Amino acid sequence: MDAAPIRPTKSPLAQTQEDFTRFLRNPTEVAIPKGLDPRRMRVYQGLVYENILSLLSGFFPVIDSLFSEEKWRALIAEFIRDFKAETPYFPKLGEEFIYFLSERKTLEDEPPFLLELAHYESIELALYISKENHATPIAEGFIHNAGLSLSPLATPLSYHYPVHQICANFQPQEPPEKASYLLVFRDNQDEVRFFELPLSSYQLLCQINQNPGLLAKEYLQNLCPENHPEPNGFLQQGMALISTFYDKGVLIQS
Amino acid sequence: MKTPSAFQGAGLGLRRSIIDSLYENIPNAIDFFEVAPENWINIGGRLGKQLRSISEQVPLITHGLSLSVGGVHPLDKDLILNIKKFLDTHQAPLYSEHLSYSNDGGQLYDLLPLPFTEEAVHHVASRITQVQDILGRRMAIENVSYYVVPEKAMSEAEFINAVVKEADCDLLLDINNVYVNSKNHQYDPEEFIRQMPAERVAYIHMAGHYVEDDGFIVDTHGADVIDPVWKLLAFTYGLIGSLPTLLERDFNLPEMEQLLSEINQIKDLQKSQEFPHGRSAHSAN
Ligand SMILES: [Fe+2]
């Protein structure tokens, strides 16, 4: 008897499932497992595909609207074929799709902002369903001597592309000179809101996020350029900004 | 307030799209709700609060989608522990899953058919046992709609009986799935229900489905319940008693009024049945 090549033996059940799912993931290249009715196997393939398609179209309505139907369907087919999404949780499927996009090269005929737009589209749901709660507001006036931190329900974002403006009629093919800075925040009515930020506000929020617990004054002193002509004015404006963020609940006591 | 430790009567599958209109004003006809834990675990914010409000008012039972209890890849322990926490938080009287698999090393998010073999019986039963051990309670397993049988060493009814017996678990009997399978695989649905382990049936599912031009049926949960399925439900009640029954509707959701009329139809059937053995609604553990 010939020596068989050494390979791990698969149980019949494992083999059955592998043959079955290989076809579902790649129906154009993989044959329908022997003995199974082709029409009914295509029903399964259609159910798997349409379910994932409708979930992802729900997560990424802007991308869906920018792609032709054919291209969007092809991208979903590629996702199913090439990517093993691990999360058992349906609201997390959008994040799996972003991993998939980030591991793959954006094609020439796809918008260059695809990954950034996908990220932007996913952040609203992420905050909407976040289990974090709002901090209880603390007494007025306390802000000057409280250590600050960023609310877990607030996320400062920066994108090369103005993802918040992209639509069918506005699809920049190159990043503009200036990046876009945004704040996405779940307010105390549990509504998610987006704000455009000037660079300086973005930097302030990032600094507080990276290094929480300092006083308002300390963050502002760190941010104030050494040769600033009017450091007092800078501090005053900065305090006003911090108060506003604080009042809205974007900044909280650390 | 209804006791959250048991459930009875008629329930409705709770979708995100209807919770907003329900949580402050639960119609009297709805005795309990069912959710897929994989849609609700780690959900905070407005939706999380609304769900909590619901489970404080009526029993919330759970019907999983992603466990892949029939799959050959390792069970997701993290998911099971999160389900356990979820069951505790909502004092959910019951957790069920499908007699199928959905994972091939990644999720396909669908209910794929198991072969009806000895090997599959032992495999799935041992995994159900593991899940029950971690949860510290018995779970129910649901008969699914299937369109092909990858291998058939026994009948579907024999397969289900063997799994339930070996895993010492409960059965969630989906009447619509019985009907769909009886059409797609040409068998007698009443005979099939007679073969089910009556004492193990924890509760019942009802749903609508989609019939293709040539009579082939795809189980979509996207249509009203049809007459033959109502008849089959009445037959089942007559055989094993008026068990708690849930109306599943996942797509094409109609007005609440239409859903409530189906809920009331369930309740009417339940009332018109005597409990043959004076049995009470099943409670987990
Ligand atoms: Fe069901």
Short mmCIF file of C-alpha atoms in Angstrom, two decimals, chain A residues 11-14 16-18 20-22 24-25 35-37 39-41 43-44 47-49 51-52 54-55 59 79-80 83-93 96 125 127-134 186 188-191, chain B residues 16 37-47 49 65-66 70-72 76 78-79 82 101 103-115 117 119-120 123 145-151 184-186 212 214 216 218-219 251:
data_model
loop_
_atom_site.label_atom_id
_atom_site.label_comp_id
_atom_site.label_asym_id
_atom_site.label_seq_id
_atom_site.Cartn_x
_atom_site.Cartn_y
_atom_site.Cartn_z
CA SER A 11 -13.88 14.10 10.76
CA PRO A 12 -16.65 13.48 8.23
CA LEU A 13 -18.71 16.20 9.95
CA ALA A 14 -15.87 18.71 9.66
CA THR A 16 -19.07 18.14 5.25
CA GLN A 17 -19.15 21.58 6.81
CA GLU A 18 -15.98 22.67 5.08
CA PHE A 20 -20.57 23.30 2.33
CA THR A 21 -19.23 26.63 3.55
CA ARG A 22 -16.45 26.85 0.95
CA LEU A 24 -21.24 29.48 0.21
CA ARG A 25 -18.25 31.81 0.49
CA GLY A 35 -25.06 14.96 -4.05
CA LEU A 36 -26.65 18.23 -2.95
CA ASP A 37 -29.39 19.83 -5.00
CA ARG A 39 -30.95 24.95 -6.73
CA ARG A 40 -31.33 24.51 -2.99
CA MET A 41 -27.65 25.13 -2.43
CA VAL A 43 -30.95 29.22 -1.91
CA TYR A 44 -28.51 28.86 0.98
CA LEU A 47 -29.69 33.66 2.11
CA VAL A 48 -26.16 34.04 3.46
CA TYR A 49 -25.29 36.67 0.90
CA ASN A 51 -28.41 38.77 4.89
CA ILE A 52 -24.86 40.10 5.07
CA SER A 54 -28.58 44.01 3.97
CA LEU A 55 -26.74 44.28 7.30
CA PHE A 59 -24.24 50.11 8.47
CA PHE A 79 -15.91 40.34 1.96
CA ILE A 80 -17.72 37.02 2.34
CA PHE A 83 -12.73 37.62 5.30
CA LYS A 84 -13.69 35.50 8.27
CA ALA A 85 -15.71 37.83 10.43
CA GLU A 86 -15.40 36.65 13.99
CA THR A 87 -17.84 38.69 15.99
CA PRO A 88 -21.01 36.90 17.03
CA TYR A 89 -22.62 40.28 17.68
CA PHE A 90 -24.58 41.79 14.81
CA PRO A 91 -24.03 45.45 15.74
CA LYS A 92 -20.28 44.76 15.44
CA LEU A 93 -20.41 43.51 11.87
CA GLU A 96 -15.47 43.62 10.87
CA LEU A 125 -23.64 53.59 15.84
CA LEU A 127 -21.48 55.83 20.28
CA TYR A 128 -25.24 55.39 20.04
CA ILE A 129 -25.03 51.92 21.57
CA SER A 130 -22.05 52.48 23.86
CA LYS A 131 -22.58 51.18 27.38
CA GLU A 132 -20.81 54.20 28.86
CA ASN A 133 -22.96 56.54 30.88
CA HIS A 134 -22.94 60.27 31.24
CA ARG A 186 -23.66 61.41 22.50
CA ASN A 188 -27.58 63.62 27.58
CA GLN A 189 -30.69 62.84 25.52
CA ASP A 190 -28.71 59.88 24.11
CA GLU A 191 -28.71 61.52 20.70
CA ARG B 16 -35.00 47.11 17.27
CA PRO B 37 -28.92 38.18 22.62
CA GLU B 38 -26.36 38.78 19.86
CA ASN B 39 -28.33 41.88 18.90
CA TRP B 40 -28.44 43.25 22.44
CA ILE B 41 -25.37 42.22 24.41
CA ASN B 42 -23.28 45.28 25.29
CA ILE B 43 -25.90 47.64 23.99
CA GLY B 44 -26.23 50.76 26.12
CA GLY B 45 -27.70 54.17 25.42
CA ARG B 46 -31.31 54.63 24.52
CA LEU B 47 -31.81 51.11 23.16
CA LYS B 49 -32.54 51.54 28.52
CA LEU B 65 -28.23 33.16 16.51
CA SER B 66 -24.44 32.96 16.52
CA GLY B 70 -23.47 22.31 15.60
CA GLY B 71 -20.22 23.73 14.22
CA VAL B 72 -16.82 22.09 14.42
CA ASP B 76 -17.11 30.94 21.77
CA ASP B 78 -16.78 34.61 25.74
CA LEU B 79 -20.12 34.73 23.99
CA ASN B 82 -21.88 37.25 27.97
CA TYR B 101 -24.19 25.76 12.65
CA ASN B 103 -19.35 29.23 11.82
CA ASP B 104 -16.62 27.85 9.57
CA GLY B 105 -13.81 29.58 11.41
CA GLY B 106 -15.63 32.83 10.75
CA GLN B 107 -19.29 33.72 11.04
CA LEU B 108 -21.67 33.24 8.12
CA TYR B 109 -24.55 34.60 10.20
CA ASP B 110 -26.97 32.00 8.94
CA LEU B 111 -28.44 28.67 10.01
CA LEU B 112 -26.70 25.93 8.08
CA PRO B 113 -27.96 22.35 8.00
CA LEU B 114 -26.36 19.51 9.94
CA PRO B 115 -26.13 16.00 8.54
CA THR B 117 -25.72 11.24 11.47
CA GLU B 119 -21.46 11.61 14.62
CA ALA B 120 -23.42 14.87 14.42
CA HIS B 123 -20.96 16.26 18.48
CA SER B 145 -35.81 24.96 8.36
CA TYR B 146 -33.39 23.16 6.08
CA TYR B 147 -33.28 22.97 2.33
CA VAL B 148 -30.80 20.15 1.85
CA VAL B 149 -29.65 17.27 4.05
CA PRO B 150 -25.87 16.88 3.73
CA GLU B 151 -26.09 13.25 4.87
CA ASN B 184 -39.78 20.85 1.01
CA HIS B 185 -38.93 17.29 2.05
CA GLN B 186 -42.33 15.68 1.57
CA GLU B 212 -41.59 30.39 -4.54
CA ASP B 214 -42.92 26.20 -7.97
CA PHE B 216 -40.53 25.52 -2.89
CA VAL B 218 -38.06 29.69 1.89
CA ASP B 219 -38.44 30.41 5.59
CA PHE B 251 -38.90 41.33 7.94
#
